[in-house]
Short mmCIF file of C-alpha atoms and ligand atoms in Angstrom, two decimals:
data_model
loop_
_atom_site.label_atom_id
_atom_site.label_comp_id
_atom_site.label_asym_id
_atom_site.label_seq_id
_atom_site.Cartn_x
_atom_site.Cartn_y
_atom_site.Cartn_z
CA MET H 1 -17.86 2.08 80.48
CA THR H 2 -19.36 4.70 78.27
CA ASN H 3 -17.33 4.29 75.12
CA ASN H 4 -16.73 0.55 75.09
CA LEU H 5 -18.34 0.30 71.66
CA SER H 6 -15.22 1.14 69.75
CA PHE H 7 -13.35 -1.63 71.59
CA SER H 8 -15.83 -4.41 71.44
CA GLY H 9 -14.71 -7.43 69.48
CA ASN H 10 -11.02 -6.60 69.90
CA THR H 11 -8.78 -9.16 71.54
CA ILE H 12 -6.07 -8.15 74.05
CA LEU H 13 -3.28 -10.34 75.32
CA ILE H 14 -1.94 -9.43 78.79
CA VAL H 15 1.47 -10.83 79.68
CA ASP H 16 2.43 -10.50 83.38
CA ASP H 17 3.82 -12.85 85.99
CA ASN H 18 2.13 -10.93 88.82
CA PRO H 19 -1.38 -12.33 89.40
CA THR H 20 -2.52 -9.14 91.17
CA ASN H 21 -1.54 -6.96 88.25
CA LEU H 22 -3.13 -9.44 85.87
CA GLY H 23 -6.36 -9.37 87.86
CA VAL H 24 -6.56 -5.58 87.93
CA ILE H 25 -5.97 -5.11 84.21
CA PHE H 26 -8.17 -8.07 83.31
CA ASN H 27 -11.08 -6.51 85.15
CA VAL H 28 -10.61 -3.08 83.59
CA LEU H 29 -10.50 -4.50 80.05
CA ASP H 30 -13.20 -7.04 80.54
CA GLU H 31 -15.50 -4.31 81.80
CA ALA H 32 -14.71 -2.27 78.74
CA GLY H 33 -16.09 -5.14 76.62
CA LEU H 34 -12.82 -6.49 75.30
CA GLU H 35 -11.90 -10.10 74.68
CA VAL H 36 -8.99 -10.72 77.12
CA LEU H 37 -6.30 -13.44 76.99
CA VAL H 38 -3.61 -13.81 79.61
CA ALA H 39 -0.12 -15.27 79.76
CA GLN H 40 2.15 -15.42 82.77
CA ASP H 41 5.49 -15.42 80.98
CA GLY H 42 7.07 -14.59 77.63
CA GLU H 43 7.26 -18.21 76.36
CA SER H 44 3.56 -18.91 76.86
CA ALA H 45 2.69 -15.52 75.34
CA LEU H 46 4.62 -16.49 72.19
CA GLN H 47 2.88 -19.88 72.16
CA LYS H 48 -0.56 -18.25 72.41
CA THR H 49 0.12 -16.00 69.44
CA GLU H 50 0.61 -19.11 67.35
CA TYR H 51 -3.13 -19.81 67.68
CA VAL H 52 -4.70 -16.41 68.14
CA ILE H 53 -3.48 -13.10 66.79
CA PRO H 54 -4.50 -10.48 69.37
CA ASP H 55 -5.20 -6.90 68.36
CA LEU H 56 -2.89 -5.58 71.04
CA ILE H 57 -0.44 -6.93 73.61
CA LEU H 58 0.17 -5.51 77.06
CA LEU H 59 3.63 -6.67 78.00
CA ASP H 60 5.31 -6.70 81.43
CA ILE H 61 9.10 -6.27 81.45
CA MET H 62 10.41 -8.16 84.39
CA MET H 63 9.33 -11.79 84.13
CA PRO H 64 10.91 -15.18 84.81
CA GLY H 65 12.34 -16.88 81.69
CA ILE H 66 12.58 -14.51 78.75
CA ASP H 67 11.83 -10.96 79.81
CA GLY H 68 9.47 -8.49 78.14
CA PHE H 69 12.13 -6.97 75.87
CA GLU H 70 13.13 -10.38 74.47
CA THR H 71 9.46 -11.34 74.03
CA CYS H 72 8.91 -8.07 72.17
CA SER H 73 11.91 -8.70 69.88
CA ARG H 74 10.70 -12.18 69.01
CA LEU H 75 7.19 -10.97 68.31
CA LYS H 76 8.58 -8.26 66.04
CA THR H 77 10.80 -10.62 64.06
CA ASN H 78 7.98 -13.08 63.35
CA PRO H 79 6.09 -11.78 60.28
CA SER H 80 2.73 -13.07 61.51
CA THR H 81 3.00 -11.13 64.78
CA SER H 82 5.20 -8.22 63.81
CA ASP H 83 2.20 -5.96 63.17
CA ILE H 84 0.60 -6.41 66.60
CA PRO H 85 0.93 -3.20 68.58
CA ILE H 86 2.74 -3.75 71.90
CA ILE H 87 2.32 -1.59 75.00
CA PHE H 88 4.86 -2.09 77.78
CA MET H 89 3.90 -1.99 81.39
CA THR H 90 6.75 -0.16 83.19
CA ALA H 91 7.50 1.05 86.65
CA LEU H 92 6.80 4.73 87.17
CA GLY H 93 9.78 6.99 86.40
CA ASN H 94 11.94 4.29 84.74
CA THR H 95 12.88 6.28 81.65
CA GLU H 96 15.50 3.80 80.54
CA GLN H 97 12.95 0.98 80.31
CA LYS H 98 10.50 3.21 78.41
CA VAL H 99 13.09 4.22 75.84
CA LYS H 100 14.33 0.67 75.33
CA GLY H 101 10.78 -0.60 74.91
CA LEU H 102 9.94 2.02 72.31
CA SER H 103 13.20 1.37 70.46
CA LEU H 104 12.31 -2.32 70.25
CA GLY H 105 9.10 -1.45 68.39
CA ALA H 106 6.55 -0.93 71.17
CA VAL H 107 3.94 1.69 70.41
CA ASP H 108 3.48 2.99 73.95
CA TYR H 109 3.82 2.27 77.64
CA ILE H 110 1.63 2.46 80.70
CA THR H 111 3.02 2.90 84.14
CA LYS H 112 2.33 0.94 87.27
CA PRO H 113 0.38 1.41 89.44
CA PHE H 114 -2.30 1.54 86.77
CA LYS H 115 -4.77 4.33 86.46
CA LYS H 116 -7.88 2.90 84.90
CA GLU H 117 -8.69 5.98 82.76
CA GLU H 118 -5.15 6.28 81.46
CA VAL H 119 -4.98 2.58 80.57
CA LEU H 120 -8.29 2.75 78.74
CA ALA H 121 -7.47 6.01 76.97
CA ARG H 122 -4.12 4.72 75.67
CA MET H 123 -5.60 1.35 74.70
CA LYS H 124 -8.39 3.14 72.90
CA VAL H 125 -5.98 5.20 70.83
CA HIS H 126 -3.88 2.21 69.84
CA LEU H 127 -6.79 -0.08 69.14
CA GLU H 128 -8.39 2.53 66.97
CA LEU H 129 -5.09 3.01 65.20
CA ARG H 130 -4.77 -0.73 64.85
CA ASN H 131 -8.32 -1.03 63.51
CA LEU H 132 -7.77 1.80 61.09
CA THR H 133 -4.52 0.27 59.92
CA LYS H 134 -6.23 -3.06 59.42
CA ALA H 135 -9.08 -1.40 57.51
CA LEU H 136 -6.58 0.49 55.44
CA ALA H 137 -4.63 -2.67 54.76
CA SER H 138 -7.71 -4.52 53.64
CA LYS H 139 -8.76 -1.55 51.52
CA ASN H 140 -5.28 -1.46 50.11
CA GLN H 141 -5.49 -5.11 49.32
CA LEU H 142 -8.83 -4.58 47.64
CA LEU H 143 -7.37 -1.71 45.66
CA GLU H 144 -4.41 -3.82 44.74
CA GLU H 145 -6.72 -6.56 43.54
CA LYS H 146 -8.73 -4.05 41.56
CA ILE H 147 -5.58 -2.65 40.01
CA GLN H 148 -4.47 -6.15 39.14
CA GLU H 149 -7.86 -6.90 37.67
CA LYS H 150 -7.68 -3.68 35.70
CA THR H 151 -4.20 -4.46 34.46
CA ARG H 152 -5.41 -7.91 33.40
CA LEU H 153 -8.36 -6.36 31.60
CA GLU H 154 -6.11 -3.83 29.94
CA GLU H 155 -3.78 -6.56 28.83
CA THR H 156 -6.67 -8.56 27.44
CA LEU H 157 -7.97 -5.47 25.71
CA GLN H 158 -4.59 -4.74 24.24
CA ARG H 159 -4.25 -8.30 23.03
CA LEU H 160 -7.71 -8.21 21.49
CA ASN H 161 -6.93 -4.88 19.91
CA GLN H 162 -3.76 -6.24 18.47
CA GLU H 163 -5.58 -9.30 17.17
CA LEU H 164 -8.17 -7.06 15.62
CA GLU H 165 -5.54 -4.90 14.02
CA THR H 166 -3.76 -7.91 12.60
CA ARG H 167 -7.03 -9.22 11.26
CA VAL H 168 -7.99 -5.88 9.75
CA GLU H 169 -4.57 -5.67 8.17
CA ALA H 170 -4.81 -9.17 6.76
CA ARG H 171 -8.29 -8.48 5.49
CA THR H 172 -7.20 -5.20 3.90
CA THR H 173 -4.36 -6.94 2.14
CA GLU H 174 -6.77 -9.62 0.94
CA LEU H 175 -9.21 -7.00 -0.30
CA LYS H 176 -6.47 -5.03 -2.00
CA GLN H 177 -5.32 -8.19 -3.72
CA ALA H 178 -8.87 -9.01 -4.73
CA LEU H 179 -9.36 -5.53 -6.12
CA GLN H 180 -6.14 -5.77 -8.05
CA ASN H 181 -7.15 -9.16 -9.44
CA LEU H 182 -10.52 -7.76 -10.39
CA GLN H 183 -8.98 -4.81 -12.16
CA GLN H 184 -6.60 -7.06 -13.99
CA THR H 185 -9.35 -9.40 -15.07
CA GLN H 186 -11.33 -6.39 -16.16
CA LEU H 187 -8.37 -5.13 -18.15
CA GLN H 188 -7.89 -8.50 -19.73
CA LEU H 189 -11.55 -8.63 -20.62
CA ILE H 190 -11.54 -5.14 -22.06
CA GLN H 191 -8.35 -5.89 -23.89
CA SER H 192 -9.40 -9.21 -25.33
CA GLU H 193 -12.88 -7.95 -26.16
CA LYS H 194 -11.52 -4.83 -27.77
CA MET H 195 -8.90 -6.80 -29.59
CA SER H 196 -11.27 -9.43 -30.80
CA THR H 197 -14.03 -7.07 -32.00
CA LEU H 198 -11.69 -4.50 -33.39
CA GLY H 199 -9.31 -7.16 -34.63
CA GLN H 200 -12.09 -9.04 -36.37
CA LEU H 201 -13.43 -5.85 -37.90
CA VAL H 202 -10.04 -4.73 -39.10
CA ALA H 203 -9.09 -8.18 -40.35
CA GLY H 204 -12.45 -8.38 -42.16
CA VAL H 205 -12.01 -4.99 -43.80
CA ALA H 206 -8.43 -5.80 -44.76
CA HIS H 207 -9.56 -9.07 -46.27
CA GLU H 208 -12.45 -7.47 -48.18
CA ILE H 209 -10.21 -4.76 -49.54
CA ASN H 210 -7.65 -7.30 -50.57
CA ASN H 211 -9.56 -8.86 -53.51
CA PRO H 212 -10.68 -5.68 -55.28
CA VAL H 213 -7.24 -4.19 -54.72
CA ALA H 214 -5.64 -7.32 -56.15
CA PHE H 215 -7.66 -7.16 -59.33
CA ILE H 216 -7.17 -3.41 -59.72
CA HIS H 217 -3.48 -4.01 -59.19
CA GLY H 218 -3.42 -6.89 -61.70
CA ASN H 219 -5.54 -5.08 -64.28
CA LEU H 220 -3.52 -1.88 -63.99
CA ASN H 221 -0.59 -3.68 -65.59
CA HIS H 222 -2.80 -4.78 -68.46
CA THR H 223 -4.31 -1.31 -68.71
CA GLU H 224 -0.86 0.20 -68.91
CA ARG H 225 0.12 -2.16 -71.70
CA TYR H 226 -3.17 -1.68 -73.57
CA ILE H 227 -2.86 2.08 -73.39
CA GLN H 228 0.73 1.88 -74.53
CA ASP H 229 -0.42 -0.24 -77.48
CA LEU H 230 -3.27 2.12 -78.29
CA LEU H 231 -0.95 5.10 -78.18
CA THR H 232 1.51 3.37 -80.52
CA ILE H 233 -1.29 2.58 -82.95
CA PHE H 234 -2.59 6.12 -82.64
CA GLN H 235 0.81 7.57 -83.45
CA LEU H 236 0.97 5.30 -86.47
CA TYR H 237 -2.43 6.62 -87.60
CA GLN H 238 -1.16 10.18 -87.19
CA GLN H 239 1.85 9.44 -89.36
CA GLN H 240 -0.31 7.78 -92.02
CA THR H 241 -2.84 10.57 -92.02
CA PRO H 242 -0.92 13.90 -91.99
CA SER H 243 -4.04 16.01 -92.69
CA PRO H 244 -7.07 14.48 -90.96
CA ASP H 245 -10.65 15.64 -91.02
CA PRO H 246 -11.04 19.15 -89.47
CA ALA H 247 -13.59 17.71 -86.92
CA ILE H 248 -10.85 15.47 -85.58
CA THR H 249 -8.33 18.34 -85.44
CA THR H 250 -10.82 20.52 -83.54
CA LEU H 251 -11.64 17.79 -81.04
CA ALA H 252 -7.94 17.03 -80.56
CA GLU H 253 -7.32 20.65 -79.74
CA GLU H 254 -10.29 20.75 -77.37
CA VAL H 255 -9.08 17.80 -75.30
CA ASP H 256 -5.46 18.92 -75.54
CA LEU H 257 -4.40 15.68 -77.14
CA GLU H 258 -0.69 16.41 -76.88
CA TYR H 259 -0.90 16.79 -73.10
CA LEU H 260 -3.23 13.81 -72.74
CA ILE H 261 -0.77 11.54 -74.53
CA GLN H 262 2.02 12.81 -72.37
CA ASP H 263 0.13 12.61 -69.07
CA LEU H 264 -1.65 9.29 -69.50
CA PRO H 265 1.35 7.08 -68.52
CA GLN H 266 1.92 9.24 -65.43
CA VAL H 267 -1.72 8.89 -64.42
CA ILE H 268 -1.40 5.16 -64.70
CA SER H 269 1.80 5.03 -62.68
CA SER H 270 0.41 7.18 -59.88
CA MET H 271 -2.61 4.88 -59.82
CA LYS H 272 -0.15 2.05 -59.39
CA VAL H 273 1.50 3.86 -56.47
CA GLY H 274 -1.91 4.42 -54.88
CA VAL H 275 -2.93 0.82 -55.26
CA GLU H 276 0.41 -0.31 -53.87
CA ARG H 277 -0.20 1.84 -50.86
CA ILE H 278 -3.67 0.40 -50.30
CA ARG H 279 -2.10 -3.05 -50.46
CA GLN H 280 0.47 -2.07 -47.85
CA ILE H 281 -2.22 -0.70 -45.59
CA SER H 282 -4.23 -3.85 -45.97
CA VAL H 283 -1.17 -5.96 -45.10
CA SER H 284 -0.43 -3.73 -42.12
CA LEU H 285 -3.98 -3.94 -40.90
CA ARG H 286 -3.77 -7.68 -41.06
CA THR H 287 -0.44 -7.64 -39.24
CA PHE H 288 -1.86 -5.37 -36.61
CA SER H 289 -5.06 -7.22 -36.04
CA ARG H 290 -3.50 -10.60 -35.49
CA THR H 291 -5.41 -12.23 -32.71
CA ASP H 292 -2.86 -14.44 -31.08
CA ASN H 293 -3.52 -15.15 -27.46
CA THR H 294 -2.74 -18.80 -27.57
CA SER H 295 0.94 -19.16 -28.33
CA LYS H 296 3.98 -17.01 -28.86
CA GLN H 297 5.33 -16.52 -32.34
CA GLU H 298 8.77 -15.63 -33.60
CA THR H 299 8.12 -12.09 -34.76
CA ASN H 300 9.81 -9.26 -36.60
CA LEU H 301 9.03 -6.39 -34.24
CA HIS H 302 9.91 -3.74 -36.82
CA GLU H 303 6.94 -4.87 -38.90
CA GLY H 304 4.69 -4.31 -35.91
CA ILE H 305 6.11 -0.85 -35.21
CA ASP H 306 5.79 0.06 -38.89
CA SER H 307 2.20 -1.09 -39.04
CA ALA H 308 1.39 0.95 -35.93
CA LEU H 309 3.01 3.98 -37.55
CA LEU H 310 1.09 3.41 -40.74
CA ILE H 311 -2.19 3.24 -38.90
CA LEU H 312 -1.34 6.46 -37.06
CA LYS H 313 0.12 8.15 -40.15
CA TYR H 314 -2.88 10.43 -40.60
CA ARG H 315 -2.07 11.93 -37.19
CA LEU H 316 1.57 12.64 -38.04
CA LYS H 317 0.77 14.97 -40.93
CA ALA H 318 0.56 18.70 -40.53
CA ASN H 319 -2.92 20.11 -40.20
CA GLU H 320 -4.36 23.56 -39.58
CA LYS H 321 -3.48 23.25 -35.90
CA ILE H 322 -0.07 21.63 -35.82
CA LEU H 323 3.08 21.27 -37.84
CA PRO H 324 4.05 17.78 -39.00
CA ILE H 325 5.61 15.31 -36.64
CA GLU H 326 8.81 13.76 -37.87
CA VAL H 327 9.36 10.10 -37.11
CA ILE H 328 12.98 9.04 -36.89
CA LYS H 329 13.51 5.30 -37.02
CA ASN H 330 16.73 4.10 -35.55
CA TYR H 331 16.26 0.39 -35.99
CA GLY H 332 18.96 -2.00 -34.84
CA ASP H 333 19.59 -5.47 -36.11
CA LEU H 334 16.87 -7.35 -34.25
CA PRO H 335 16.43 -11.11 -34.33
CA LEU H 336 12.95 -12.60 -34.44
CA VAL H 337 11.42 -12.14 -31.01
CA PRO H 338 9.14 -14.73 -29.41
CA CYS H 339 5.99 -12.80 -28.48
CA TYR H 340 2.28 -12.27 -28.97
CA PRO H 341 2.63 -9.87 -31.92
CA GLY H 342 -0.95 -8.58 -31.94
CA GLN H 343 -0.61 -7.58 -28.31
CA LEU H 344 2.76 -5.90 -28.73
CA ASN H 345 1.36 -3.98 -31.70
CA GLN H 346 -1.27 -2.65 -29.37
CA VAL H 347 1.49 -1.51 -26.99
CA PHE H 348 3.28 0.29 -29.85
CA ILE H 349 0.06 2.01 -30.93
CA ASN H 350 -0.78 3.09 -27.36
CA ILE H 351 2.64 4.56 -26.70
CA ILE H 352 3.01 6.25 -30.10
CA ALA H 353 -0.53 7.66 -29.85
CA ASN H 354 0.33 9.11 -26.43
CA ALA H 355 3.49 10.65 -27.86
CA ILE H 356 1.43 12.26 -30.64
CA ASP H 357 -1.04 13.57 -28.04
CA ALA H 358 1.82 15.08 -26.03
CA LEU H 359 3.34 16.66 -29.16
CA GLU H 360 -0.02 18.10 -30.24
CA GLU H 361 -0.58 19.48 -26.78
CA ALA H 362 2.92 21.03 -26.83
CA GLY H 363 2.18 22.37 -30.34
CA PHE H 364 -0.85 24.27 -29.04
CA LYS H 365 1.23 25.81 -26.27
CA ARG H 366 4.34 26.81 -28.21
CA ASN H 367 4.62 29.44 -30.86
CA SER H 368 5.81 28.59 -34.35
CA GLU H 369 9.30 29.99 -33.68
CA ALA H 370 9.80 27.62 -30.81
CA ILE H 371 8.53 24.71 -32.86
CA LYS H 372 10.84 25.55 -35.73
CA ALA H 373 13.78 25.62 -33.34
CA ASN H 374 12.76 22.29 -31.88
CA PRO H 375 10.55 20.47 -34.40
CA SER H 376 8.16 17.81 -33.15
CA GLN H 377 9.84 14.44 -33.27
CA ILE H 378 9.25 10.86 -32.35
CA ILE H 379 12.44 8.83 -32.24
CA ILE H 380 12.09 5.08 -32.25
CA LYS H 381 15.21 3.13 -31.43
CA THR H 382 15.55 -0.63 -31.23
CA GLU H 383 18.48 -2.74 -30.15
CA VAL H 384 19.53 -6.07 -28.75
CA ASP H 385 21.18 -6.32 -25.37
CA PRO H 386 23.03 -9.65 -25.50
CA SER H 387 24.15 -9.35 -21.88
CA GLN H 388 20.56 -9.23 -20.69
CA ASN H 389 19.32 -11.44 -23.49
CA ASN H 390 16.56 -9.04 -24.43
CA VAL H 391 15.54 -6.49 -27.00
CA SER H 392 14.64 -2.92 -26.19
CA ILE H 393 12.34 -0.55 -28.03
CA ARG H 394 12.68 3.10 -27.05
CA ILE H 395 9.96 5.51 -28.08
CA LYS H 396 10.92 9.07 -27.34
CA ASP H 397 9.07 12.32 -27.99
CA ASN H 398 9.96 15.95 -27.41
CA GLY H 399 6.43 16.82 -26.37
CA LEU H 400 5.02 18.28 -23.21
CA GLY H 401 6.55 15.78 -20.78
CA MET H 402 5.02 15.27 -17.38
CA SER H 403 5.62 15.93 -13.71
CA GLU H 404 6.97 13.24 -11.41
CA GLU H 405 3.60 13.13 -9.67
CA ILE H 406 1.81 12.26 -12.92
CA ARG H 407 4.58 9.91 -14.05
CA SER H 408 4.17 7.84 -10.92
CA LYS H 409 0.53 7.16 -11.80
CA ILE H 410 0.49 6.65 -15.57
CA PHE H 411 0.34 2.84 -15.34
CA ASP H 412 -2.63 3.00 -12.96
CA TYR H 413 -5.92 1.65 -14.16
CA LEU H 414 -8.12 4.48 -15.52
CA PHE H 415 -5.54 7.22 -14.82
CA THR H 416 -5.73 9.96 -17.41
CA THR H 417 -5.02 13.68 -17.60
CA LYS H 418 -6.95 14.04 -20.83
CA PRO H 419 -10.55 15.17 -21.29
CA PRO H 420 -13.05 12.28 -21.36
CA GLU H 421 -13.61 12.39 -25.11
CA LYS H 422 -9.87 11.98 -25.64
CA GLY H 423 -8.50 9.78 -22.88
CA THR H 424 -9.62 6.57 -21.26
CA GLY H 425 -6.67 5.96 -18.97
CA LEU H 426 -6.48 2.39 -20.25
CA GLY H 427 -3.68 2.58 -22.80
CA LEU H 428 -0.71 2.36 -20.48
CA SER H 429 -2.24 0.04 -17.90
CA ILE H 430 -3.05 -2.41 -20.70
CA SER H 431 0.43 -1.93 -22.15
CA TYR H 432 2.01 -2.57 -18.76
CA GLN H 433 0.05 -5.75 -18.38
CA ILE H 434 0.98 -6.95 -21.85
CA VAL H 435 4.70 -6.19 -21.46
CA VAL H 436 5.28 -7.08 -17.83
CA GLU H 437 2.80 -9.84 -17.18
CA LYS H 438 2.28 -11.44 -20.57
CA HIS H 439 5.85 -11.16 -21.78
CA CYS H 440 7.81 -11.01 -18.48
CA GLY H 441 9.40 -7.84 -19.85
CA GLN H 442 9.86 -4.34 -18.51
CA LEU H 443 8.07 -1.11 -19.29
CA ASN H 444 9.70 2.06 -18.00
CA CYS H 445 9.02 5.72 -18.52
CA TYR H 446 11.35 8.69 -18.12
CA SER H 447 10.00 12.18 -18.51
CA GLN H 448 10.91 15.78 -17.97
CA PRO H 449 8.25 18.50 -18.06
CA GLY H 450 8.69 20.72 -21.10
CA VAL H 451 11.42 18.51 -22.55
CA GLY H 452 9.83 15.20 -23.46
CA THR H 453 9.18 11.62 -22.58
CA GLU H 454 10.78 8.29 -23.29
CA PHE H 455 9.19 4.88 -22.93
CA ILE H 456 11.45 1.85 -22.89
CA ILE H 457 9.99 -1.55 -23.63
CA LYS H 458 12.18 -4.56 -22.93
CA ILE H 459 11.17 -7.99 -24.15
CA PRO H 460 13.19 -11.07 -23.18
CA LEU H 461 14.51 -13.19 -26.00
CA SER H 462 13.76 -16.50 -24.35
N1 ADP Z 501 4.38 10.63 -24.09
C1 ADP Z 501 3.72 11.20 -23.06
N2 ADP Z 501 3.94 12.50 -22.72
C2 ADP Z 501 3.28 13.07 -21.71
N3 ADP Z 501 2.35 12.45 -20.95
C3 ADP Z 501 2.07 11.16 -21.23
C4 ADP Z 501 2.73 10.46 -22.29
N4 ADP Z 501 2.27 9.20 -22.33
C5 ADP Z 501 1.34 9.11 -21.33
N5 ADP Z 501 1.21 10.28 -20.67
C6 ADP Z 501 0.34 10.53 -19.52
O1 ADP Z 501 -0.14 9.29 -19.04
C7 ADP Z 501 -1.56 9.31 -18.95
C8 ADP Z 501 -2.09 7.91 -19.12
O2 ADP Z 501 -1.92 7.45 -20.43
P1 ADP Z 501 -2.88 6.32 -20.99
O3 ADP Z 501 -2.90 5.18 -20.01
O4 ADP Z 501 -2.47 6.00 -22.38
O5 ADP Z 501 -4.31 6.96 -20.95
P2 ADP Z 501 -4.91 8.13 -21.87
O6 ADP Z 501 -3.99 8.30 -23.04
O7 ADP Z 501 -6.25 7.60 -22.27
O8 ADP Z 501 -4.99 9.33 -21.00
C9 ADP Z 501 -1.99 10.31 -19.97
O9 ADP Z 501 -3.26 10.86 -19.66
C10 ADP Z 501 -0.86 11.35 -19.88
O10 ADP Z 501 -1.11 12.23 -18.81
MG1 MG Z 502 -3.28 6.75 -24.26
#
């Protein structure tokens, strides 16, 4: 044979009860280089396929025992043999047999008597088809395996990705927390350092002022009495000496003695007012600079607010740029509040100073008519809320107000809208920490651009 190469290695099973037929076909196939198995009836053909799976079966129809059609059916219903292509060997011209064979799953038929070329040509086609199908199947399998492998890899990748994401998320949360802690520690440091240096300085100054003020204050009373005595004696002299020496009369006119005698008591009393005020400031400074981080104290909050106002008083007065700011105190009947008074004083100062900033800023932007119609005000209202067992301090200004975008950031560390020489962005973040964290209270802000701002501090009573 010329083209036996494409066949070689393939196994063919011939099933025929006629030894002559068997011999003829055997020779043709053997010559073509095929591996040939034979069976003389359907039963033994089925038995053979249990051990060897041929690449093709040539099946006779009329046989003793089970015939070719039955053999074909059984081969087709068994999964391990159902794929084997079957070619029926039929008698020439028997169309019925051909059709039945094909309907049972045969791929082709050859007719007896056999023509060598036809047999080989048909076998070649079906073997090639069979080989291609097998190759395709194995390729398919390979592909399937690769797809499975890929799916597995993808799944692993996805899992790893997810793990990574979870870890990144966890790490980010950790870092965020760490940053927050750091900022808080920093705030606390700044706050305590500021408070202790400033507090010490202020307390020192207040203390130093206290002694000289005390003796001026004490001596002013004596001075007043002495002067009163001197004036009485002087008047007596005047009565006793109706016409004194002209030098005395001249001098008395020069110094305007009448006015001097009249004015001297007033001078003394305004000195007393001044000294009293210095004493108040000194007391306020000491109130304000209380360094009290260790334990809470029962405190009169109004004293703290008043001392903050006193310290900021110079900023409430009118100057060449702005009209005065009116402070309206609407104090309720507050009990003593357990708190760290020095720290709360700092909160009051921060919030009132911000209100003054906002009013000044508004003052620059409005004309005097507008300011007259709506004079700059800071309203401070305090009250007890027995139902919530807390006290609230509301500090409200009719200054510039702020947008919602700004309002949402005011408690952020270092957030400021002011120029660097004016703002640090620390005031409210420190205040928030003092109120919310140190006192378990609440600090809220409501604001409307162009209308004003209100801060509400709530401190629990127990
Ligand atoms: N009463 C207020 N009216 C308008 N804006 C305010 C008021 N209080 C605070 N702000 C805004 O909040 C920001 C943050 O305030 P703060 O933390 O005290 O920092 P600073 O005063 O140094 O800017 C201010 O820059 C300002 O924009
Ligand atoms: Mg501020």
